[in-house]
Coordinates of C-alpha atoms in Angstrom, one line a residue:
Chain A
V369 CA 58.7 116.5 76.6
T370 CA 55.6 116.9 78.5
L371 CA 54.5 120.2 80.1
A372 CA 51.6 118.5 82.1
P373 CA 52.2 117.7 85.8
A374 CA 52.5 113.9 86.4
A375 CA 49.3 112.3 88.0
P376 CA 49.7 111.7 91.7
R377 CA 51.8 108.9 92.5
V378 CA 49.4 107.8 95.2
A379 CA 47.9 104.5 94.4
G380 CA 44.0 104.4 94.7
L381 CA 43.3 108.0 94.0
L382 CA 43.3 108.1 90.4
V383 CA 39.7 107.7 89.7
C384 CA 38.7 107.1 86.3
G385 CA 35.7 108.6 84.7
C386 CA 33.3 106.0 86.0
A387 CA 29.6 106.8 85.4
M388 CA 28.6 107.0 89.1
P389 CA 31.7 107.7 91.5
S390 CA 30.6 106.5 95.3
L391 CA 30.2 109.0 97.9
E392 CA 33.3 108.0 99.5
V393 CA 35.1 108.7 96.2
I394 CA 33.6 111.8 96.0
A395 CA 34.4 113.0 99.2
S396 CA 37.8 111.8 99.1
T397 CA 37.9 113.9 95.8
L398 CA 37.1 117.2 97.7
V399 CA 39.4 116.6 100.4
S400 CA 42.1 115.7 98.2
G401 CA 41.3 118.8 96.0
V402 CA 41.3 121.1 99.2
L403 CA 44.8 120.0 100.5
L404 CA 46.2 120.1 97.0
G405 CA 44.9 123.5 96.5
G406 CA 46.6 124.9 99.8
M407 CA 49.7 123.7 98.2
L408 CA 49.0 125.1 94.8
G409 CA 48.4 128.3 96.8
L410 CA 52.2 128.5 98.0
T411 CA 53.4 127.9 94.5
A412 CA 51.4 130.9 93.6
L413 CA 52.6 133.1 96.4
G414 CA 55.4 134.5 94.8
L415 CA 54.2 135.4 91.6
S416 CA 51.2 137.3 93.2
I417 CA 53.2 139.5 95.6
V418 CA 55.8 140.1 92.8
L419 CA 52.8 141.3 90.5
G420 CA 51.3 143.2 93.1
V421 CA 54.3 145.0 94.7
M422 CA 56.2 146.2 91.2
R423 CA 53.5 145.2 88.5
L424 CA 56.1 142.4 87.3
V425 CA 54.9 139.4 85.6
N426 CA 57.6 136.8 86.4
L427 CA 57.4 134.5 83.4
A428 CA 60.6 132.6 84.9
H429 CA 58.4 131.7 88.1
G430 CA 57.5 128.4 86.9
G431 CA 61.1 127.6 86.4
F432 CA 62.1 128.9 90.2
L433 CA 59.2 126.3 91.3
V434 CA 61.4 123.6 89.2
V435 CA 64.6 124.6 90.6
G436 CA 62.9 124.5 94.0
A437 CA 62.0 120.8 93.1
Y438 CA 65.4 119.9 92.0
A439 CA 67.1 121.7 95.0
G440 CA 64.9 119.1 97.1
F441 CA 66.1 116.3 94.8
V442 CA 69.9 117.4 95.1
L443 CA 69.6 117.6 98.8
L444 CA 68.3 114.4 99.4
A445 CA 70.4 112.7 97.1
R446 CA 73.8 114.4 98.3
T447 CA 73.3 114.9 102.0
G448 CA 70.5 112.3 102.6
I449 CA 68.8 115.3 104.6
D450 CA 64.7 115.1 103.9
P451 CA 63.6 117.9 101.4
L452 CA 61.0 118.7 104.4
I453 CA 63.7 119.4 106.7
G454 CA 65.6 121.1 104.2
L455 CA 62.8 123.4 103.1
P456 CA 64.3 126.6 105.4
L457 CA 67.5 126.2 103.7
I458 CA 66.0 125.8 100.0
G459 CA 64.0 128.8 100.6
L460 CA 67.1 131.0 101.8
G461 CA 69.2 129.5 99.1
M462 CA 66.4 130.8 96.4
G463 CA 66.0 134.1 98.2
L464 CA 69.9 134.5 98.1
V465 CA 69.8 134.2 94.3
G466 CA 66.8 136.0 93.8
Y467 CA 67.9 139.4 95.3
P468 CA 71.1 139.9 93.0
L469 CA 68.8 138.5 89.9
Y470 CA 66.7 141.5 90.7
R471 CA 69.3 143.9 90.8
L472 CA 71.4 142.9 88.1
L473 CA 68.7 142.4 85.5
L474 CA 65.5 144.0 86.5
A475 CA 66.1 147.1 88.4
P476 CA 67.7 148.7 85.2
F477 CA 64.1 148.4 83.7
A478 CA 62.2 150.0 86.9
G479 CA 59.7 152.5 85.8
K480 CA 60.3 152.0 82.0
G481 CA 57.2 150.1 81.1
P482 CA 56.8 146.4 81.6
E483 CA 57.8 144.9 78.3
A484 CA 61.2 144.7 78.7
S485 CA 61.3 142.7 82.3
L486 CA 58.5 140.8 81.0
M487 CA 61.0 139.2 78.1
T488 CA 64.1 139.3 80.5
M489 CA 62.5 136.9 82.9
F490 CA 61.3 134.8 79.9
G491 CA 64.5 134.4 78.7
V492 CA 65.5 133.6 82.1
S493 CA 63.0 130.9 82.0
I494 CA 64.7 129.6 78.8
I495 CA 68.2 129.6 80.6
V496 CA 67.0 127.9 83.6
E497 CA 65.0 125.4 81.9
N498 CA 67.9 124.4 79.5
L499 CA 70.4 124.6 82.3
L500 CA 68.4 122.2 84.1
V501 CA 68.5 119.8 81.0
L502 CA 72.1 120.0 80.7
G503 CA 72.5 119.2 84.5
F504 CA 69.8 116.6 85.0
S505 CA 69.0 115.4 81.3
A506 CA 65.1 115.8 80.2
D507 CA 64.2 112.6 82.3
T508 CA 61.4 112.6 84.8
R509 CA 62.5 112.6 88.2
S510 CA 60.8 112.2 91.8
I511 CA 61.8 112.5 95.2
D512 CA 61.4 109.0 97.1
R513 CA 60.0 109.5 100.4
A514 CA 57.7 106.7 101.9
Y515 CA 55.4 109.7 103.2
A516 CA 55.0 110.9 99.5
T517 CA 53.3 107.2 98.7
T518 CA 51.4 106.4 101.4
A519 CA 47.7 107.5 101.8
L520 CA 46.0 108.6 104.8
T521 CA 42.6 107.1 105.7
V522 CA 40.2 108.5 107.8
G523 CA 36.7 107.1 108.2
P524 CA 35.5 106.4 104.6
I525 CA 37.9 109.2 103.4
S526 CA 41.2 108.4 102.0
M527 CA 43.9 110.9 101.4
P528 CA 47.5 111.1 100.2
Q529 CA 49.7 111.9 103.2
I530 CA 51.8 114.2 101.4
Y531 CA 48.9 116.5 100.5
V532 CA 47.9 117.0 104.5
I533 CA 51.7 117.6 105.4
G534 CA 52.1 119.8 102.1
F535 CA 48.9 121.6 103.3
C536 CA 50.0 122.5 106.8
I537 CA 53.5 123.9 105.5
S538 CA 51.9 125.9 102.9
V539 CA 49.2 127.3 105.4
V540 CA 51.9 128.3 107.9
V541 CA 54.0 129.8 105.1
I542 CA 51.4 131.7 103.6
L543 CA 50.4 133.1 107.1
A544 CA 54.0 133.7 108.1
V545 CA 54.5 136.2 104.8
H546 CA 51.1 137.6 105.4
G547 CA 52.2 138.4 108.8
L548 CA 55.6 139.8 107.6
I549 CA 53.5 142.1 104.9
A550 CA 51.1 143.0 107.5
H551 CA 53.0 143.7 110.5
T552 CA 56.7 144.7 110.2
A553 CA 58.6 147.7 109.0
F554 CA 59.5 146.3 106.0
G555 CA 55.8 145.2 104.8
R556 CA 54.7 148.4 105.6
D557 CA 57.3 149.9 102.9
L558 CA 56.0 147.1 100.7
R559 CA 52.5 147.8 101.0
A560 CA 53.2 151.5 100.4
S561 CA 55.2 150.8 97.2
A562 CA 52.6 148.8 95.8
D563 CA 49.7 151.2 96.8
D564 CA 51.7 154.3 95.3
P565 CA 55.3 153.9 94.5
G566 CA 55.5 157.9 94.0
A567 CA 54.2 158.8 97.2
A568 CA 56.1 155.7 99.1
A569 CA 59.6 157.2 97.4
V570 CA 58.6 160.7 98.7
V571 CA 58.5 159.8 102.2
G572 CA 61.4 157.8 101.9
V573 CA 61.1 154.4 101.1
D574 CA 64.0 152.9 99.2
L575 CA 61.7 151.3 96.3
A576 CA 65.0 149.6 94.6
R577 CA 65.7 147.8 97.8
V578 CA 62.0 146.9 98.6
H579 CA 61.4 145.6 95.1
A580 CA 64.7 143.6 95.1
L581 CA 63.6 142.0 98.7
T582 CA 60.2 141.6 97.3
F583 CA 61.7 139.7 94.7
A584 CA 63.9 137.6 96.8
L585 CA 60.7 136.8 99.1
G586 CA 59.0 135.8 95.9
A587 CA 61.7 133.7 94.9
A588 CA 62.1 132.0 98.5
A589 CA 58.5 131.2 98.5
A590 CA 58.6 129.7 94.9
G591 CA 61.6 127.3 96.3
V592 CA 59.9 126.2 99.3
G593 CA 56.6 125.5 96.9
G594 CA 58.5 124.0 94.1
T595 CA 59.9 121.6 96.8
L596 CA 56.6 120.4 98.0
M597 CA 55.4 120.1 94.7
G598 CA 58.4 117.6 93.8
V599 CA 57.7 115.6 96.9
A600 CA 54.2 115.3 95.9
F601 CA 54.3 114.7 92.0
S602 CA 57.2 113.9 89.4
F603 CA 58.6 116.8 87.4
T604 CA 60.8 117.4 84.4
P605 CA 62.9 120.6 83.5
S606 CA 60.2 121.5 81.3
T607 CA 57.3 121.5 83.8
G608 CA 57.7 124.9 84.6
P609 CA 55.2 126.6 82.1
S610 CA 52.4 124.2 83.4
Y611 CA 53.0 125.3 87.0
L612 CA 53.3 128.9 86.0
L613 CA 49.7 128.9 84.0
N614 CA 48.1 127.0 87.1
D615 CA 49.4 129.6 89.7
F616 CA 48.1 132.4 86.7
A617 CA 44.9 131.1 87.3
I618 CA 45.1 130.9 91.0
I619 CA 46.2 134.6 91.4
V620 CA 43.1 135.7 89.2
M621 CA 40.9 133.6 91.2
G622 CA 42.4 135.2 94.5
G623 CA 43.3 138.8 93.7
L624 CA 46.7 140.0 92.4
G625 CA 49.1 140.4 95.4
N626 CA 46.5 139.3 98.0
V627 CA 48.5 136.7 100.2
L628 CA 45.6 135.0 101.8
G629 CA 43.8 135.1 98.6
T630 CA 46.4 133.1 97.0
L631 CA 45.4 130.4 99.5
V632 CA 41.7 130.6 98.4
G633 CA 42.3 130.8 95.2
G634 CA 44.8 127.8 95.2
I635 CA 41.8 125.9 96.8
V636 CA 39.0 127.0 94.5
I637 CA 41.7 125.5 91.6
G638 CA 42.7 122.6 93.6
V639 CA 38.8 121.3 94.2
L640 CA 37.8 122.5 90.3
Q641 CA 40.9 120.2 89.3
S642 CA 39.9 117.5 91.2
L643 CA 36.2 117.4 90.4
G644 CA 37.2 118.0 86.6
G645 CA 39.7 114.9 86.7
L646 CA 36.5 112.9 88.3
T647 CA 34.1 113.9 86.2
L648 CA 35.6 114.3 82.8
G649 CA 38.9 112.2 83.0
D650 CA 42.5 112.8 84.5
G651 CA 43.8 114.2 81.2
Y652 CA 41.3 117.2 81.7
R653 CA 42.2 118.3 85.3
D654 CA 44.7 121.0 83.9
L655 CA 42.3 122.1 81.4
V656 CA 39.5 123.0 83.6
G657 CA 41.9 125.4 85.6
L658 CA 43.0 127.0 82.3
V659 CA 39.6 127.4 81.0
L660 CA 38.3 128.7 83.9
F661 CA 41.4 131.0 83.9
L662 CA 40.5 132.5 80.4
I663 CA 36.7 133.0 81.6
V664 CA 37.6 134.7 84.9
L665 CA 40.7 137.0 83.0
T666 CA 37.5 138.0 80.3
F667 CA 34.9 138.7 82.5
R668 CA 36.7 139.7 85.8
P669 CA 40.4 140.6 84.9
Q670 CA 40.9 142.2 88.7
G671 CA 39.8 138.8 90.4
F672 CA 37.1 137.5 92.6
L673 CA 38.9 138.9 95.7
R674 CA 39.8 142.0 96.3
G675 CA 43.5 142.8 94.3
R676 CA 45.3 144.5 97.0
V677 CA 48.9 143.3 98.7
G678 CA 48.1 142.6 102.3
Chain B
V531 CA 56.6 150.1 74.9
S532 CA 58.8 153.1 74.4
A533 CA 61.9 151.2 75.5
L534 CA 61.6 148.7 73.0
S535 CA 59.9 150.7 70.1
V536 CA 60.7 152.9 67.4
S537 CA 59.2 155.9 66.0
A538 CA 57.0 155.8 63.1
K539 CA 59.2 157.0 60.7
A540 CA 58.3 154.3 58.2
A541 CA 55.2 156.3 57.7
N542 CA 57.3 159.3 56.5
R543 CA 59.5 157.2 54.2
A544 CA 56.3 155.8 52.3
S545 CA 56.3 158.3 50.0
G546 CA 57.9 157.4 46.4
V547 CA 58.7 154.1 45.2
P548 CA 61.4 152.1 47.1
W549 CA 63.0 150.4 43.9
L550 CA 66.3 149.4 45.5
A551 CA 64.4 147.8 48.3
M552 CA 62.2 146.1 45.8
A553 CA 65.1 144.8 43.6
G554 CA 66.8 143.5 46.9
W555 CA 63.4 141.5 47.9
L556 CA 63.1 140.3 44.4
A557 CA 66.5 138.7 44.3
L558 CA 66.5 137.2 47.5
F559 CA 63.1 135.4 46.6
A560 CA 64.8 134.4 43.2
A561 CA 67.7 133.5 45.1
L562 CA 65.8 131.2 47.4
A563 CA 63.5 129.8 44.6
G564 CA 66.6 129.0 42.6
A565 CA 68.6 127.3 45.4
P566 CA 67.3 123.7 45.7
A567 CA 68.9 123.5 41.9
V568 CA 72.4 124.2 43.0
L569 CA 72.4 123.6 46.6
D570 CA 72.8 120.1 48.4
Q571 CA 70.4 118.4 50.8
Y572 CA 71.8 119.9 53.9
F573 CA 71.6 123.6 52.9
V574 CA 68.1 123.0 51.3
E575 CA 66.9 121.6 55.0
I576 CA 68.7 124.5 56.4
G577 CA 66.9 126.9 54.1
F578 CA 63.4 125.4 55.1
K579 CA 63.9 126.1 58.8
F580 CA 65.4 129.6 57.9
L581 CA 62.2 130.3 55.9
V582 CA 59.9 128.6 58.8
F583 CA 61.7 131.0 61.3
C584 CA 61.7 134.1 58.8
V585 CA 57.9 133.9 58.4
L586 CA 57.1 133.3 62.2
A587 CA 59.3 136.0 63.2
E588 CA 57.9 138.3 60.4
A589 CA 54.4 137.5 62.0
W590 CA 55.4 137.9 65.5
N591 CA 57.3 141.4 64.7
L592 CA 54.1 142.4 63.2
M593 CA 52.2 141.8 66.3
A594 CA 54.7 142.6 69.0
G595 CA 57.0 145.2 67.1
Y596 CA 54.2 147.3 65.2
C597 CA 51.0 146.7 67.3
G598 CA 52.6 146.2 70.9
L599 CA 50.9 142.5 71.1
V600 CA 53.3 140.4 72.9
S601 CA 51.9 136.9 72.2
L602 CA 53.3 133.7 73.5
G603 CA 50.5 132.0 71.8
V604 CA 52.3 131.6 68.4
S605 CA 52.3 128.0 68.9
S606 CA 48.5 127.6 69.0
F607 CA 48.2 128.7 65.4
F608 CA 51.1 126.8 64.5
G609 CA 49.8 123.5 65.6
L610 CA 46.2 124.4 64.4
G611 CA 47.7 124.8 60.8
G612 CA 49.5 121.8 61.3
Y613 CA 46.2 119.7 62.3
V614 CA 44.0 121.4 59.6
A615 CA 46.5 121.1 56.7
V616 CA 46.8 117.2 57.5
G617 CA 43.6 116.6 58.1
L618 CA 42.6 118.1 54.8
L619 CA 45.3 116.1 53.1
N620 CA 44.3 112.7 54.5
N621 CA 40.5 113.1 54.2
T622 CA 39.9 115.3 51.2
G623 CA 41.6 115.3 47.7
L624 CA 42.5 119.0 48.3
A625 CA 46.3 119.5 47.0
L626 CA 48.7 121.1 49.3
A627 CA 48.4 124.7 48.6
P628 CA 44.7 125.2 49.0
A629 CA 45.0 122.9 52.0
L630 CA 47.3 125.6 53.4
A631 CA 45.0 128.0 52.3
V632 CA 42.4 126.8 54.1
A633 CA 44.3 126.3 57.1
A634 CA 45.2 129.9 57.1
L635 CA 41.8 130.9 56.8
W636 CA 40.9 128.6 60.0
A637 CA 43.6 130.2 61.9
A638 CA 42.4 133.7 61.1
G639 CA 38.8 133.0 61.7
M640 CA 40.0 131.4 65.3
A641 CA 42.0 134.4 65.8
A642 CA 38.7 136.4 65.5
I643 CA 36.8 134.2 67.8
V644 CA 39.4 134.3 70.6
S645 CA 40.0 138.0 70.2
R646 CA 36.8 138.8 72.0
A647 CA 38.3 137.4 75.0
L648 CA 42.3 138.1 74.6
F649 CA 41.6 141.8 73.4
R650 CA 40.1 142.7 77.1
L651 CA 43.4 141.8 78.4
R652 CA 46.0 144.6 77.8
G653 CA 49.7 144.6 78.0
L654 CA 51.2 141.9 80.3
Y655 CA 47.7 140.1 80.7
F656 CA 47.4 139.8 76.9
T657 CA 50.8 137.9 76.9
V658 CA 49.5 135.5 79.8
G659 CA 46.4 135.1 78.1
T660 CA 48.0 133.9 74.7
L661 CA 50.4 131.7 76.8
A662 CA 47.0 130.1 78.4
L663 CA 45.5 129.8 75.0
S664 CA 48.3 127.7 73.4
E665 CA 48.1 125.5 76.7
A666 CA 44.4 124.9 76.5
L667 CA 44.5 124.2 72.9
R668 CA 47.5 121.4 73.4
L669 CA 45.6 119.7 76.3
F670 CA 42.2 120.0 74.0
V671 CA 44.0 118.3 71.4
I672 CA 45.5 115.5 73.7
N673 CA 42.3 114.6 75.5
A674 CA 39.7 115.3 72.4
P675 CA 38.9 111.9 70.9
F676 CA 39.2 112.8 67.2
F677 CA 43.1 113.9 66.7
G678 CA 44.5 110.8 67.4
G679 CA 45.4 111.8 71.2
A680 CA 49.1 112.3 72.3
T681 CA 50.3 110.1 69.4
G682 CA 48.9 112.7 66.9
L683 CA 48.2 112.0 63.0
V684 CA 50.1 110.6 60.3
L685 CA 50.1 112.2 56.9
R686 CA 49.0 109.6 54.2
G687 CA 50.5 109.5 51.1
D688 CA 54.5 110.6 50.7
P689 CA 55.5 114.2 51.9
P690 CA 56.8 116.3 48.7
D691 CA 60.5 116.4 48.4
A692 CA 62.8 118.9 50.2
A693 CA 63.1 120.9 47.3
A694 CA 59.8 121.4 46.5
L695 CA 59.0 122.4 50.0
L696 CA 61.8 124.7 50.1
R697 CA 60.0 126.5 47.0
D698 CA 56.7 126.4 49.2
A699 CA 58.0 128.0 52.0
T700 CA 59.7 130.6 49.7
V701 CA 56.2 131.4 48.7
A702 CA 55.0 131.8 52.0
F703 CA 57.9 134.0 53.1
A704 CA 57.0 136.3 50.0
L705 CA 53.1 136.4 51.4
A706 CA 54.8 137.5 54.7
T707 CA 56.9 140.0 53.4
L708 CA 54.0 141.5 51.0
V709 CA 51.9 141.6 54.4
M710 CA 54.3 143.2 56.3
T711 CA 55.2 145.8 53.4
A712 CA 51.3 146.6 53.2
A713 CA 51.3 146.9 56.9
T714 CA 54.4 148.9 57.4
R715 CA 54.5 151.3 54.4
S716 CA 51.2 152.5 53.9
R717 CA 48.8 154.6 56.2
F718 CA 48.0 151.6 58.1
A719 CA 51.6 151.9 59.5
V720 CA 50.5 155.3 61.5
L721 CA 47.4 153.5 62.9
L722 CA 49.5 150.6 64.0
S723 CA 52.2 152.6 66.0
A724 CA 49.3 154.9 67.5
V725 CA 47.5 151.7 68.9
R726 CA 51.0 150.3 69.9
D727 CA 52.0 153.4 71.7
D728 CA 49.0 154.5 73.3
E729 CA 46.0 152.6 72.8
D730 CA 43.5 154.9 74.8
A731 CA 44.5 158.0 73.1
A732 CA 44.3 156.5 69.5
A733 CA 40.8 155.7 70.1
Q734 CA 40.1 159.0 71.5
V735 CA 41.0 160.6 68.6
G736 CA 39.0 158.0 66.4
V737 CA 41.3 155.0 65.7
R738 CA 39.3 151.9 65.9
A739 CA 41.8 150.1 68.2
F740 CA 39.9 146.7 68.1
R741 CA 39.7 146.4 64.4
I742 CA 43.6 147.0 63.8
K743 CA 44.3 144.7 66.4
L744 CA 42.1 142.0 65.0
A745 CA 43.7 142.6 61.6
V746 CA 47.2 142.4 62.5
F747 CA 46.4 139.2 65.1
A748 CA 44.4 137.6 62.2
A749 CA 47.1 138.3 59.6
A750 CA 50.0 137.0 61.6
S751 CA 48.0 133.9 62.9
A752 CA 47.2 132.9 59.0
L753 CA 50.9 133.2 58.4
V754 CA 52.0 131.3 61.5
A755 CA 49.4 128.6 60.4
T756 CA 50.5 128.3 56.8
V757 CA 54.1 127.5 57.9
G758 CA 53.0 125.3 60.6
G759 CA 50.9 123.2 58.1
L760 CA 54.2 123.2 55.9
Q761 CA 56.1 122.1 58.6
A762 CA 53.5 119.4 59.5
V763 CA 53.9 118.2 56.0
K764 CA 57.5 117.9 56.2
L765 CA 57.5 115.8 59.0
G766 CA 54.9 113.5 57.7
A767 CA 53.5 113.2 61.1
I768 CA 52.1 115.7 63.8
E769 CA 51.6 115.2 67.4
P770 CA 50.2 117.6 70.4
Y771 CA 53.4 118.2 72.3
G772 CA 55.6 119.3 69.2
S773 CA 52.9 121.1 67.1
F774 CA 51.7 123.2 70.5
G775 CA 54.9 123.3 72.1
L776 CA 56.1 126.6 73.6
Q777 CA 59.2 126.2 71.8
W778 CA 57.7 128.0 68.5
S779 CA 56.7 130.9 70.8
V780 CA 60.0 130.9 72.1
D781 CA 61.6 130.7 68.7
A782 CA 59.5 133.7 67.2
L783 CA 60.2 136.0 70.3
T784 CA 64.2 134.8 70.3
V785 CA 64.4 135.5 66.6
V786 CA 62.8 138.8 66.4
V787 CA 64.3 140.6 69.7
I788 CA 68.0 139.2 68.7
G789 CA 67.2 140.9 64.7
G790 CA 65.4 143.9 66.0
I791 CA 62.2 144.2 67.6
G792 CA 60.0 146.8 65.5
M793 CA 62.8 146.8 62.7
R794 CA 61.5 145.7 59.1
L795 CA 64.7 143.6 58.7
G796 CA 64.6 142.5 62.1
A797 CA 63.1 138.8 61.5
L798 CA 65.3 138.1 58.3
V799 CA 68.8 139.3 60.6
G800 CA 67.6 137.3 63.4
A801 CA 66.6 134.2 61.9
G802 CA 69.7 134.1 60.0
F803 CA 71.9 134.5 63.3
V804 CA 69.8 132.1 65.1
I805 CA 69.9 129.2 62.6
A806 CA 73.9 129.8 61.9
L807 CA 74.5 129.6 65.8
G808 CA 72.1 126.7 66.2
E809 CA 73.9 124.8 63.3
L810 CA 77.2 125.9 64.8
L811 CA 76.0 124.2 68.3
A812 CA 74.0 121.5 66.4
D813 CA 75.5 118.6 69.0
Y814 CA 74.6 120.7 72.1
P815 CA 71.1 122.0 71.3
E816 CA 70.3 122.5 75.3
A817 CA 73.5 124.5 75.4
H818 CA 72.4 126.7 72.2
N819 CA 68.9 127.1 73.9
A820 CA 70.7 128.7 77.1
I821 CA 72.9 130.8 74.9
N822 CA 70.0 132.0 73.2
G823 CA 68.3 132.9 76.6
V824 CA 71.7 134.8 77.4
I825 CA 71.8 136.6 74.2
L826 CA 68.0 137.8 74.9
V827 CA 68.7 138.9 78.4
V828 CA 71.6 141.1 77.3
L829 CA 70.1 142.3 73.9
I830 CA 67.0 143.5 76.1
R831 CA 69.4 145.2 78.5
F832 CA 71.7 146.7 76.6
A833 CA 70.5 146.7 72.5
P834 CA 66.8 147.0 73.0
R835 CA 66.4 147.3 68.9
G836 CA 68.5 144.2 68.6
L837 CA 71.2 143.6 65.7
C838 CA 69.5 145.8 63.4
G839 CA 69.4 148.6 65.7
L840 CA 73.3 147.9 66.5
I841 CA 74.2 148.1 62.8
A842 CA 72.2 151.1 62.3
D843 CA 73.5 153.1 65.0
L844 CA 77.4 152.1 63.8
A845 CA 76.4 153.1 60.3
R846 CA 75.4 156.4 61.5
N847 CA 78.3 157.1 63.6
L848 CA 80.5 156.2 60.8
R849 CA 78.9 158.5 58.7
R850 CA 79.2 161.4 61.0
P851 CA 82.4 163.3 60.6
R852 CA 85.0 162.8 63.5
G853 CA 85.2 164.9 66.3
E854 CA 81.3 165.1 66.6
K855 CA 80.4 162.4 69.5
S856 CA 77.5 160.4 69.1
A857 CA 74.4 161.1 71.6

């Protein structure tokens, strides 16, 4: 059983650690890294806002992403609906699951220290992973779409078409969530709860409701991001932890709870991973992100960008 | 931590020699050491697994239950122990016991090195950092050229028979018990709970929190590496996915939370429960894991002190005269 995400299925991009890659290869790697980074940013969005608003480390976040990938897989297999068309549906479904999940499992621990919720979500991640194995077996799955395996060539630069699609969708979703948090009444309550829960409660913000909705929003974002990753890469029920660790690396780069920061952090990680894969060999891609994560946590735990919701 | 911890009653009880408890532990070890002579192969195998879980859980309980270090990096040191032990057995003339001792020392040294970075992380961030450490180690072992890559290493020479392994595991568990007793029934116990409950306040009154945490982390890592080495020798081969797999961390956490986090008998009771349930559901390993997850979630919510806490509450209520309601 492998935890590492599978290599991109696009032919022609798996560059071995050759002595001196050509300029075209370097340029293609950088562009692909930026595009992949945008998608990675979306996968980290849910983890980031949940951590930023209620100081909850959702260890089941990787599981949520994998559920999103399987949701896209099932949607295509059962109804024939293209997973990208079904994205709003998957997001809505995940949000509808996330809301009662928070009310039932996590709300009782509000204000009682972080360990209990952390371990509860760890329990949930174990349950999710094993239910997926029971339902779909531990085999590697992929979502078969023509656009997932074709390359797009612009001049000398070639990149996977799905990276371009995924990047655009991710940027739209991240901007939409940013707009929601920055410009709506719910967003105002959310920012208030993140800044000072006590003061927010005093002026009439229903903390339990805001937290549950934030958690649902995080789950919905994870569903959409997970589906995109499922279209671009193959996945297994136990892919969750490696997604999760990647996302942690992204949010410490982008700042905890900083919505636009997850996009920046994602792009940084995407580029560094692609460069790491190019220079050290493909097996080192994920190691680059992890090592960077540990270094950043050690020297600058608050992240590079300002860690603030909004 | 308050929701999941118990007060430092252990320290108050430390006066006087606990003859009964000592006799109990000695009887347990005698029974385990003598077991291979009378039990058939199946129970010897189960006994080995039980003891490995016990040691992992004692180590995890020492870190999380007594010192507040909730680690998901158990597998880093489990895998490290396996690779060091197999490497030594294959490439030097060392016998099993000294090889395991070196593996344990190696793990303690590794813990000291990574503690510089990890202990800057408090609470939740420490947990995430340990998770990243084990994943980073695994990726390193897969990709670095000298550990046999994804296929791993094969133990040259024959592995010891199951009975001998059970005795070795009993010794490892006895060591774990000694470490736990030394840590929880001495002055050290007070320092531990001070660091666990409020690290900054403890530092204010002169407790050297970093050293306390390092001592616990290194001791626990050494214990984990010892059983990691034993497990590797038992299998006769190691590969990075199994040795550094998250499952070992999951098992340690599950056993302790089910048995009772911060409870002295939590590891023993939890390991017994998890192993028994696992054998009942031996044909459905995924269902077993999922059920463990459900039990975990339910216990954290309704019985944060696990099965040991439930039993203790029950015993107290029975002892209380009728008519008096429990709090």
